[in-house]
């Protein structure tokens, strides 16, 4: 079992930055592919970014376009999402997720564990 807790969300003006964190406990963090997803009101949950167990490969949703960076610190059992140049359409509840599958990437159903989410609101 893996417990995930997100933090770092908040209210920011368009063009601003936020850094989300996802702290894990339970099984060995380094054994999991980690991902960020988001869900806006009335919309489906969508893929934001993913990172392999050792940080060797990263993947991003098309809408990111170089604005976000995913990273992880295995000794600290923590994953991060640095978000720059935020837009009002980035407003959503952001979730971190963990998968035991190496090729989980953007596949929502491949992630077995989920956090409760952290709200990001970008004002225009």
mmCIF file of N, CA and C in Angstrom:
data_model
loop_
_atom_site.group_PDB
_atom_site.id
_atom_site.type_symbol
_atom_site.label_atom_id
_atom_site.label_comp_id
_atom_site.label_asym_id
_atom_site.label_seq_id
_atom_site.Cartn_x
_atom_site.Cartn_y
_atom_site.Cartn_z
ATOM 1 N N UNK A 1 0.843 -1.199 0.000
ATOM 2 C CA UNK A 1 0.000 0.000 0.000
ATOM 3 C C UNK A 1 0.875 1.244 0.000
ATOM 4 N N UNK A 2 0.448 2.242 -0.744
ATOM 5 C CA UNK A 2 1.172 3.509 -0.845
ATOM 6 C C UNK A 2 0.203 4.637 -0.516
ATOM 7 N N UNK A 3 0.608 5.511 0.365
ATOM 8 C CA UNK A 3 -0.189 6.698 0.675
ATOM 9 C C UNK A 3 0.469 7.916 0.023
ATOM 10 N N UNK A 4 -0.351 8.736 -0.609
ATOM 11 C CA UNK A 4 0.139 9.897 -1.337
ATOM 12 C C UNK A 4 -0.525 11.158 -0.790
ATOM 13 N N UNK A 5 0.270 12.192 -0.558
ATOM 14 C CA UNK A 5 -0.264 13.463 -0.070
ATOM 15 C C UNK A 5 0.311 14.598 -0.915
ATOM 16 N N UNK A 6 -0.581 15.327 -1.569
ATOM 17 C CA UNK A 6 -0.161 16.464 -2.379
ATOM 18 C C UNK A 6 -0.164 17.747 -1.553
ATOM 19 N N UNK A 7 0.679 18.680 -1.951
ATOM 20 C CA UNK A 7 0.699 20.007 -1.343
ATOM 21 C C UNK A 7 1.247 21.005 -2.351
ATOM 22 N N UNK A 8 1.084 22.294 -2.023
ATOM 23 C CA UNK A 8 1.658 23.327 -2.868
ATOM 24 C C UNK A 8 0.690 24.048 -3.767
ATOM 25 N N UNK A 9 -0.564 23.605 -3.780
ATOM 26 C CA UNK A 9 -1.537 24.303 -4.596
ATOM 27 C C UNK A 9 -1.890 25.658 -4.004
ATOM 28 N N UNK A 10 -2.649 26.432 -4.756
ATOM 29 C CA UNK A 10 -3.055 27.736 -4.274
ATOM 30 C C UNK A 10 -3.590 28.604 -5.377
ATOM 31 N N UNK A 11 -3.733 29.879 -5.068
ATOM 32 C CA UNK A 11 -4.231 30.870 -6.017
ATOM 33 C C UNK A 11 -3.058 31.677 -6.554
ATOM 34 N N UNK A 12 -2.979 31.793 -7.860
ATOM 35 C CA UNK A 12 -1.876 32.522 -8.488
ATOM 36 C C UNK A 12 -2.414 33.276 -9.695
ATOM 37 N N UNK A 13 -1.790 34.377 -10.025
ATOM 38 C CA UNK A 13 -2.196 35.132 -11.205
ATOM 39 C C UNK A 13 -1.632 34.474 -12.468
ATOM 40 N N UNK A 14 -2.306 34.733 -13.569
ATOM 41 C CA UNK A 14 -1.830 34.223 -14.856
ATOM 42 C C UNK A 14 -0.392 34.679 -15.094
ATOM 43 N N UNK A 15 0.421 33.758 -15.582
ATOM 44 C CA UNK A 15 1.826 34.034 -15.790
ATOM 45 C C UNK A 15 2.706 33.664 -14.611
ATOM 46 N N UNK A 16 2.083 33.358 -13.491
ATOM 47 C CA UNK A 16 2.817 33.010 -12.285
ATOM 48 C C UNK A 16 3.244 31.557 -12.249
ATOM 49 N N UNK A 17 3.827 31.165 -11.112
ATOM 50 C CA UNK A 17 4.368 29.818 -10.948
ATOM 51 C C UNK A 17 3.900 29.200 -9.636
ATOM 52 N N UNK A 18 3.847 27.888 -9.637
ATOM 53 C CA UNK A 18 3.597 27.104 -8.428
ATOM 54 C C UNK A 18 4.442 25.846 -8.498
ATOM 55 N N UNK A 19 4.785 25.327 -7.333
ATOM 56 C CA UNK A 19 5.491 24.056 -7.262
ATOM 57 C C UNK A 19 4.679 23.105 -6.398
ATOM 58 N N UNK A 20 4.180 22.062 -7.018
ATOM 59 C CA UNK A 20 3.431 21.043 -6.294
ATOM 60 C C UNK A 20 4.392 19.968 -5.798
ATOM 61 N N UNK A 21 4.051 19.406 -4.652
ATOM 62 C CA UNK A 21 4.809 18.292 -4.096
ATOM 63 C C UNK A 21 3.879 17.130 -3.819
ATOM 64 N N UNK A 22 4.408 15.939 -3.924
ATOM 65 C CA UNK A 22 3.670 14.722 -3.594
ATOM 66 C C UNK A 22 4.576 13.876 -2.718
ATOM 67 N N UNK A 23 4.200 13.745 -1.470
ATOM 68 C CA UNK A 23 4.991 12.971 -0.516
ATOM 69 C C UNK A 23 4.328 11.621 -0.322
ATOM 70 N N UNK A 24 5.131 10.568 -0.325
ATOM 71 C CA UNK A 24 4.582 9.227 -0.224
ATOM 72 C C UNK A 24 5.056 8.528 1.038
ATOM 73 N N UNK A 25 4.305 7.538 1.432
ATOM 74 C CA UNK A 25 4.686 6.667 2.536
ATOM 75 C C UNK A 25 4.170 5.278 2.216
ATOM 76 N N UNK A 26 4.712 4.308 2.882
ATOM 77 C CA UNK A 26 4.301 2.940 2.609
ATOM 78 C C UNK A 26 5.416 2.194 1.906
ATOM 79 N N UNK A 27 5.090 1.586 0.794
ATOM 80 C CA UNK A 27 6.084 0.804 0.061
ATOM 81 C C UNK A 27 7.153 1.689 -0.552
ATOM 82 N N UNK A 28 8.205 1.070 -1.009
ATOM 83 C CA UNK A 28 9.371 1.779 -1.527
ATOM 84 C C UNK A 28 8.996 2.689 -2.680
ATOM 85 N N UNK A 29 9.167 3.983 -2.453
ATOM 86 C CA UNK A 29 8.824 5.006 -3.441
ATOM 87 C C UNK A 29 9.547 4.785 -4.757
ATOM 88 N N UNK A 30 10.803 4.400 -4.690
ATOM 89 C CA UNK A 30 11.607 4.304 -5.903
ATOM 90 C C UNK A 30 11.140 3.184 -6.822
ATOM 91 N N UNK A 31 10.250 2.319 -6.330
ATOM 92 C CA UNK A 31 9.783 1.233 -7.170
ATOM 93 C C UNK A 31 8.629 1.605 -8.079
ATOM 94 N N UNK A 32 8.167 2.837 -8.019
ATOM 95 C CA UNK A 32 6.954 3.229 -8.716
ATOM 96 C C UNK A 32 7.197 4.286 -9.790
ATOM 97 N N UNK A 33 6.489 4.117 -10.900
ATOM 98 C CA UNK A 33 6.299 5.219 -11.829
ATOM 99 C C UNK A 33 5.335 6.191 -11.166
ATOM 100 N N UNK A 34 5.618 7.466 -11.269
ATOM 101 C CA UNK A 34 4.781 8.484 -10.631
ATOM 102 C C UNK A 34 4.204 9.410 -11.690
ATOM 103 N N UNK A 35 3.000 9.898 -11.406
ATOM 104 C CA UNK A 35 2.361 10.783 -12.374
ATOM 105 C C UNK A 35 1.560 11.878 -11.716
ATOM 106 N N UNK A 36 1.313 12.910 -12.487
ATOM 107 C CA UNK A 36 0.401 13.992 -12.115
ATOM 108 C C UNK A 36 -0.766 14.003 -13.102
ATOM 109 N N UNK A 37 -1.960 14.135 -12.566
ATOM 110 C CA UNK A 37 -3.161 14.288 -13.356
ATOM 111 C C UNK A 37 -3.926 15.489 -12.816
ATOM 112 N N UNK A 38 -4.870 15.978 -13.595
ATOM 113 C CA UNK A 38 -5.676 17.085 -13.100
ATOM 114 C C UNK A 38 -7.110 16.927 -13.568
ATOM 115 N N UNK A 39 -8.004 17.547 -12.834
ATOM 116 C CA UNK A 39 -9.426 17.481 -13.193
ATOM 117 C C UNK A 39 -10.073 18.818 -12.886
ATOM 118 N N UNK A 40 -10.621 19.433 -13.919
ATOM 119 C CA UNK A 40 -11.361 20.675 -13.771
ATOM 120 C C UNK A 40 -12.843 20.351 -13.622
ATOM 121 N N UNK A 41 -13.620 21.233 -13.025
ATOM 122 C CA UNK A 41 -15.051 20.975 -12.842
ATOM 123 C C UNK A 41 -15.733 20.671 -14.169
ATOM 124 N N UNK A 42 -16.484 19.587 -14.189
ATOM 125 C CA UNK A 42 -17.221 19.219 -15.375
ATOM 126 C C UNK A 42 -16.409 18.559 -16.462
ATOM 127 N N UNK A 43 -15.135 18.318 -16.191
ATOM 128 C CA UNK A 43 -14.268 17.703 -17.191
ATOM 129 C C UNK A 43 -13.686 16.393 -16.665
ATOM 130 N N UNK A 44 -13.203 15.580 -17.596
ATOM 131 C CA UNK A 44 -12.579 14.335 -17.205
ATOM 132 C C UNK A 44 -11.171 14.580 -16.661
ATOM 133 N N UNK A 45 -10.721 13.635 -15.864
ATOM 134 C CA UNK A 45 -9.357 13.716 -15.355
ATOM 135 C C UNK A 45 -8.387 13.536 -16.528
ATOM 136 N N UNK A 46 -7.377 14.410 -16.593
ATOM 137 C CA UNK A 46 -6.452 14.336 -17.717
ATOM 138 C C UNK A 46 -5.009 14.236 -17.248
ATOM 139 N N UNK A 47 -4.201 13.642 -18.085
ATOM 140 C CA UNK A 47 -2.790 13.430 -17.808
ATOM 141 C C UNK A 47 -2.020 14.736 -17.905
ATOM 142 N N UNK A 48 -1.149 14.955 -16.920
ATOM 143 C CA UNK A 48 -0.294 16.138 -16.921
ATOM 144 C C UNK A 48 1.159 15.748 -17.193
ATOM 145 N N UNK A 49 1.694 14.828 -16.370
ATOM 146 C CA UNK A 49 3.094 14.448 -16.515
ATOM 147 C C UNK A 49 3.344 13.135 -15.780
ATOM 148 N N UNK A 50 4.399 12.433 -16.190
ATOM 149 C CA UNK A 50 4.801 11.203 -15.519
ATOM 150 C C UNK A 50 6.314 11.098 -15.532
ATOM 151 N N UNK A 51 6.827 10.327 -14.575
ATOM 152 C CA UNK A 51 8.273 10.148 -14.465
ATOM 153 C C UNK A 51 8.547 8.710 -14.050
ATOM 154 N N UNK A 52 9.548 8.101 -14.683
ATOM 155 C CA UNK A 52 9.885 6.725 -14.363
ATOM 156 C C UNK A 52 10.558 6.619 -12.998
ATOM 157 N N UNK A 53 10.739 5.390 -12.545
ATOM 158 C CA UNK A 53 11.166 5.147 -11.169
ATOM 159 C C UNK A 53 12.474 5.843 -10.807
ATOM 160 N N UNK A 54 13.380 5.967 -11.772
ATOM 161 C CA UNK A 54 14.689 6.579 -11.480
ATOM 162 C C UNK A 54 14.816 7.978 -12.076
ATOM 163 N N UNK A 55 13.713 8.506 -12.586
ATOM 164 C CA UNK A 55 13.777 9.830 -13.195
ATOM 165 C C UNK A 55 14.425 9.851 -14.556
ATOM 166 N N UNK A 56 14.673 8.689 -15.109
ATOM 167 C CA UNK A 56 15.373 8.612 -16.379
ATOM 168 C C UNK A 56 14.559 9.056 -17.571
ATOM 169 N N UNK A 57 13.264 9.021 -17.434
ATOM 170 C CA UNK A 57 12.395 9.441 -18.534
ATOM 171 C C UNK A 57 11.201 10.193 -17.973
ATOM 172 N N UNK A 58 10.788 11.220 -18.689
ATOM 173 C CA UNK A 58 9.622 11.999 -18.302
ATOM 174 C C UNK A 58 8.688 12.146 -19.493
ATOM 175 N N UNK A 59 7.413 12.326 -19.199
ATOM 176 C CA UNK A 59 6.395 12.425 -20.228
ATOM 177 C C UNK A 59 5.433 13.540 -19.828
ATOM 178 N N UNK A 60 4.897 14.242 -20.840
ATOM 179 C CA UNK A 60 4.026 15.379 -20.570
ATOM 180 C C UNK A 60 2.811 15.367 -21.468
ATOM 181 N N UNK A 61 1.722 15.918 -20.946
ATOM 182 C CA UNK A 61 0.555 16.127 -21.775
ATOM 183 C C UNK A 61 0.840 17.192 -22.826
ATOM 184 N N UNK A 62 0.136 17.111 -23.929
ATOM 185 C CA UNK A 62 0.396 18.034 -25.045
ATOM 186 C C UNK A 62 0.219 19.494 -24.650
ATOM 187 N N UNK A 63 -0.675 19.752 -23.733
ATOM 188 C CA UNK A 63 -0.976 21.139 -23.384
ATOM 189 C C UNK A 63 0.153 21.785 -22.557
ATOM 190 N N UNK A 64 1.065 20.968 -22.029
ATOM 191 C CA UNK A 64 2.117 21.508 -21.163
ATOM 192 C C UNK A 64 3.052 22.426 -21.943
ATOM 193 N N UNK A 65 3.471 21.986 -23.113
ATOM 194 C CA UNK A 65 4.277 22.807 -24.022
ATOM 195 C C UNK A 65 5.460 23.492 -23.342
ATOM 196 N N UNK A 66 6.214 22.729 -22.556
ATOM 197 C CA UNK A 66 7.428 23.238 -21.958
ATOM 198 C C UNK A 66 7.235 24.082 -20.706
ATOM 199 N N UNK A 67 6.018 24.231 -20.236
ATOM 200 C CA UNK A 67 5.771 25.091 -19.076
ATOM 201 C C UNK A 67 5.964 24.377 -17.744
ATOM 202 N N UNK A 68 5.768 23.060 -17.719
ATOM 203 C CA UNK A 68 5.841 22.295 -16.475
ATOM 204 C C UNK A 68 7.059 21.364 -16.504
ATOM 205 N N UNK A 69 7.578 21.082 -15.299
ATOM 206 C CA UNK A 69 8.675 20.132 -15.167
ATOM 207 C C UNK A 69 8.388 19.186 -14.014
ATOM 208 N N UNK A 70 8.417 17.890 -14.300
ATOM 209 C CA UNK A 70 8.227 16.878 -13.272
ATOM 210 C C UNK A 70 9.590 16.376 -12.829
ATOM 211 N N UNK A 71 9.711 16.114 -11.535
ATOM 212 C CA UNK A 71 10.970 15.586 -11.000
ATOM 213 C C UNK A 71 10.658 14.771 -9.755
ATOM 214 N N UNK A 72 11.655 14.029 -9.274
ATOM 215 C CA UNK A 72 11.456 13.240 -8.066
ATOM 216 C C UNK A 72 12.752 13.164 -7.282
ATOM 217 N N UNK A 73 12.595 12.989 -5.979
ATOM 218 C CA UNK A 73 13.729 12.825 -5.077
ATOM 219 C C UNK A 73 13.472 11.539 -4.301
ATOM 220 N N UNK A 74 14.027 10.444 -4.762
ATOM 221 C CA UNK A 74 13.707 9.151 -4.161
ATOM 222 C C UNK A 74 14.106 9.054 -2.687
ATOM 223 N N UNK A 75 15.273 9.529 -2.277
ATOM 224 C CA UNK A 75 15.587 9.457 -0.842
ATOM 225 C C UNK A 75 14.592 10.210 0.034
ATOM 226 N N UNK A 76 13.930 11.220 -0.526
ATOM 227 C CA UNK A 76 12.933 11.995 0.235
ATOM 228 C C UNK A 76 11.513 11.497 0.001
ATOM 229 N N UNK A 77 11.368 10.466 -0.826
ATOM 230 C CA UNK A 77 10.035 9.909 -1.128
ATOM 231 C C UNK A 77 9.083 10.982 -1.646
ATOM 232 N N UNK A 78 9.586 11.870 -2.465
ATOM 233 C CA UNK A 78 8.796 13.017 -2.898
ATOM 234 C C UNK A 78 8.934 13.247 -4.398
ATOM 235 N N UNK A 79 7.822 13.623 -5.000
ATOM 236 C CA UNK A 79 7.779 14.003 -6.407
ATOM 237 C C UNK A 79 7.333 15.455 -6.492
ATOM 238 N N UNK A 80 7.761 16.137 -7.550
ATOM 239 C CA UNK A 80 7.445 17.556 -7.683
ATOM 240 C C UNK A 80 6.876 17.842 -9.074
ATOM 241 N N UNK A 81 6.126 18.932 -9.150
ATOM 242 C CA UNK A 81 5.699 19.457 -10.438
ATOM 243 C C UNK A 81 5.889 20.969 -10.397
ATOM 244 N N UNK A 82 6.897 21.445 -11.095
ATOM 245 C CA UNK A 82 7.133 22.873 -11.205
ATOM 246 C C UNK A 82 6.304 23.396 -12.372
ATOM 247 N N UNK A 83 5.418 24.326 -12.089
ATOM 248 C CA UNK A 83 4.521 24.864 -13.102
ATOM 249 C C UNK A 83 4.808 26.350 -13.295
ATOM 250 N N UNK A 84 5.192 26.710 -14.493
ATOM 251 C CA UNK A 84 5.485 28.097 -14.838
ATOM 252 C C UNK A 84 4.513 28.584 -15.904
ATOM 253 N N UNK A 85 4.466 29.887 -16.081
ATOM 254 C CA UNK A 85 3.607 30.490 -17.113
ATOM 255 C C UNK A 85 2.187 29.955 -17.026
ATOM 256 N N UNK A 86 1.657 29.933 -15.838
ATOM 257 C CA UNK A 86 0.327 29.372 -15.624
ATOM 258 C C UNK A 86 -0.750 30.194 -16.323
ATOM 259 N N UNK A 87 -1.775 29.486 -16.783
ATOM 260 C CA UNK A 87 -2.891 30.091 -17.497
ATOM 261 C C UNK A 87 -4.180 29.794 -16.741
ATOM 262 N N UNK A 88 -5.205 30.613 -16.929
ATOM 263 C CA UNK A 88 -6.484 30.329 -16.260
ATOM 264 C C UNK A 88 -7.008 28.924 -16.572
ATOM 265 N N UNK A 89 -6.738 28.417 -17.759
ATOM 266 C CA UNK A 89 -7.213 27.072 -18.113
ATOM 267 C C UNK A 89 -6.445 25.966 -17.394
ATOM 268 N N UNK A 90 -5.413 26.313 -16.649
ATOM 269 C CA UNK A 90 -4.719 25.324 -15.814
ATOM 270 C C UNK A 90 -5.431 25.121 -14.482
ATOM 271 N N UNK A 91 -6.448 25.897 -14.219
ATOM 272 C CA UNK A 91 -7.201 25.764 -12.976
ATOM 273 C C UNK A 91 -7.834 24.383 -12.895
ATOM 274 N N UNK A 92 -7.529 23.657 -11.809
ATOM 275 C CA UNK A 92 -8.019 22.288 -11.646
ATOM 276 C C UNK A 92 -7.570 21.755 -10.296
ATOM 277 N N UNK A 93 -8.104 20.599 -9.963
ATOM 278 C CA UNK A 93 -7.614 19.829 -8.829
ATOM 279 C C UNK A 93 -6.523 18.910 -9.361
ATOM 280 N N UNK A 94 -5.339 19.025 -8.801
ATOM 281 C CA UNK A 94 -4.192 18.259 -9.275
ATOM 282 C C UNK A 94 -3.941 17.073 -8.352
ATOM 283 N N UNK A 95 -3.837 15.890 -8.971
ATOM 284 C CA UNK A 95 -3.647 14.656 -8.241
ATOM 285 C C UNK A 95 -2.278 14.052 -8.558
ATOM 286 N N UNK A 96 -1.641 13.475 -7.561
ATOM 287 C CA UNK A 96 -0.482 12.644 -7.848
ATOM 288 C C UNK A 96 -0.921 11.181 -7.763
ATOM 289 N N UNK A 97 -0.210 10.346 -8.490
ATOM 290 C CA UNK A 97 -0.568 8.949 -8.584
ATOM 291 C C UNK A 97 0.695 8.102 -8.709
ATOM 292 N N UNK A 98 0.580 6.851 -8.263
ATOM 293 C CA UNK A 98 1.701 5.919 -8.310
ATOM 294 C C UNK A 98 1.280 4.653 -9.034
ATOM 295 N N UNK A 99 2.206 4.142 -9.849
ATOM 296 C CA UNK A 99 1.934 2.921 -10.598
ATOM 297 C C UNK A 99 3.107 1.958 -10.478
ATOM 298 N N UNK A 100 2.780 0.680 -10.335
ATOM 299 C CA UNK A 100 3.818 -0.345 -10.316
ATOM 300 C C UNK A 100 4.220 -0.748 -11.735
ATOM 301 N N UNK A 101 3.551 -0.205 -12.726
ATOM 302 C CA UNK A 101 3.802 -0.548 -14.127
ATOM 303 C C UNK A 101 4.820 0.411 -14.730
ATOM 304 N N UNK A 102 5.854 -0.147 -15.308
ATOM 305 C CA UNK A 102 6.935 0.666 -15.857
ATOM 306 C C UNK A 102 6.428 1.603 -16.944
ATOM 307 N N UNK A 103 5.478 1.115 -17.739
ATOM 308 C CA UNK A 103 5.005 1.900 -18.880
ATOM 309 C C UNK A 103 3.649 2.560 -18.611
ATOM 310 N N UNK A 104 3.395 2.936 -17.384
ATOM 311 C CA UNK A 104 2.115 3.558 -17.037
ATOM 312 C C UNK A 104 1.898 4.844 -17.823
ATOM 313 N N UNK A 105 2.890 5.690 -17.823
ATOM 314 C CA UNK A 105 2.867 6.966 -18.557
ATOM 315 C C UNK A 105 1.535 7.687 -18.390
ATOM 316 N N UNK A 106 0.822 7.903 -19.485
ATOM 317 C CA UNK A 106 -0.394 8.713 -19.460
ATOM 318 C C UNK A 106 -1.663 7.914 -19.216
ATOM 319 N N UNK A 107 -1.542 6.614 -18.992
ATOM 320 C CA UNK A 107 -2.709 5.749 -18.858
ATOM 321 C C UNK A 107 -3.272 5.826 -17.452
ATOM 322 N N UNK A 108 -4.376 6.507 -17.303
ATOM 323 C CA UNK A 108 -4.969 6.738 -15.989
ATOM 324 C C UNK A 108 -5.231 5.424 -15.256
ATOM 325 N N UNK A 109 -5.757 4.440 -15.948
ATOM 326 C CA UNK A 109 -6.102 3.166 -15.336
ATOM 327 C C UNK A 109 -4.924 2.345 -14.877
ATOM 328 N N UNK A 110 -3.715 2.745 -15.280
ATOM 329 C CA UNK A 110 -2.516 2.004 -14.885
ATOM 330 C C UNK A 110 -2.022 2.389 -13.497
ATOM 331 N N UNK A 111 -2.574 3.436 -12.932
ATOM 332 C CA UNK A 111 -2.128 3.931 -11.631
ATOM 333 C C UNK A 111 -3.007 3.348 -10.520
ATOM 334 N N UNK A 112 -2.350 2.671 -9.574
ATOM 335 C CA UNK A 112 -3.090 1.974 -8.524
ATOM 336 C C UNK A 112 -3.387 2.872 -7.323
ATOM 337 N N UNK A 113 -2.558 3.874 -7.097
ATOM 338 C CA UNK A 113 -2.681 4.679 -5.879
ATOM 339 C C UNK A 113 -2.814 6.150 -6.246
ATOM 340 N N UNK A 114 -3.676 6.831 -5.501
ATOM 341 C CA UNK A 114 -3.974 8.235 -5.774
ATOM 342 C C UNK A 114 -4.003 9.038 -4.487
ATOM 343 N N UNK A 115 -3.571 10.301 -4.602
ATOM 344 C CA UNK A 115 -3.731 11.219 -3.498
ATOM 345 C C UNK A 115 -5.106 11.866 -3.535
ATOM 346 N N UNK A 116 -5.347 12.765 -2.586
ATOM 347 C CA UNK A 116 -6.638 13.445 -2.489
ATOM 348 C C UNK A 116 -6.711 14.692 -3.358
ATOM 349 N N UNK A 117 -5.587 15.160 -3.840
ATOM 350 C CA UNK A 117 -5.571 16.311 -4.730
ATOM 351 C C UNK A 117 -5.246 17.619 -4.019
ATOM 352 N N UNK A 118 -4.702 18.541 -4.781
ATOM 353 C CA UNK A 118 -4.443 19.899 -4.296
ATOM 354 C C UNK A 118 -4.971 20.874 -5.341
ATOM 355 N N UNK A 119 -5.698 21.888 -4.882
ATOM 356 C CA UNK A 119 -6.365 22.809 -5.818
ATOM 357 C C UNK A 119 -5.391 23.859 -6.338
ATOM 358 N N UNK A 120 -5.411 24.041 -7.631
ATOM 359 C CA UNK A 120 -4.663 25.118 -8.287
ATOM 360 C C UNK A 120 -5.672 26.023 -8.974
ATOM 361 N N UNK A 121 -5.628 27.305 -8.639
ATOM 362 C CA UNK A 121 -6.524 28.274 -9.249
ATOM 363 C C UNK A 121 -5.697 29.408 -9.840
ATOM 364 N N UNK A 122 -5.884 29.654 -11.123
ATOM 365 C CA UNK A 122 -5.129 30.692 -11.824
ATOM 366 C C UNK A 122 -6.110 31.778 -12.244
ATOM 367 N N UNK A 123 -5.886 32.970 -11.739
ATOM 368 C CA UNK A 123 -6.769 34.093 -12.059
ATOM 369 C C UNK A 123 -6.232 34.865 -13.260
ATOM 370 N N UNK A 124 -7.163 35.450 -14.006
ATOM 371 C CA UNK A 124 -6.764 36.186 -15.222
ATOM 372 C C UNK A 124 -6.506 37.655 -14.924
#
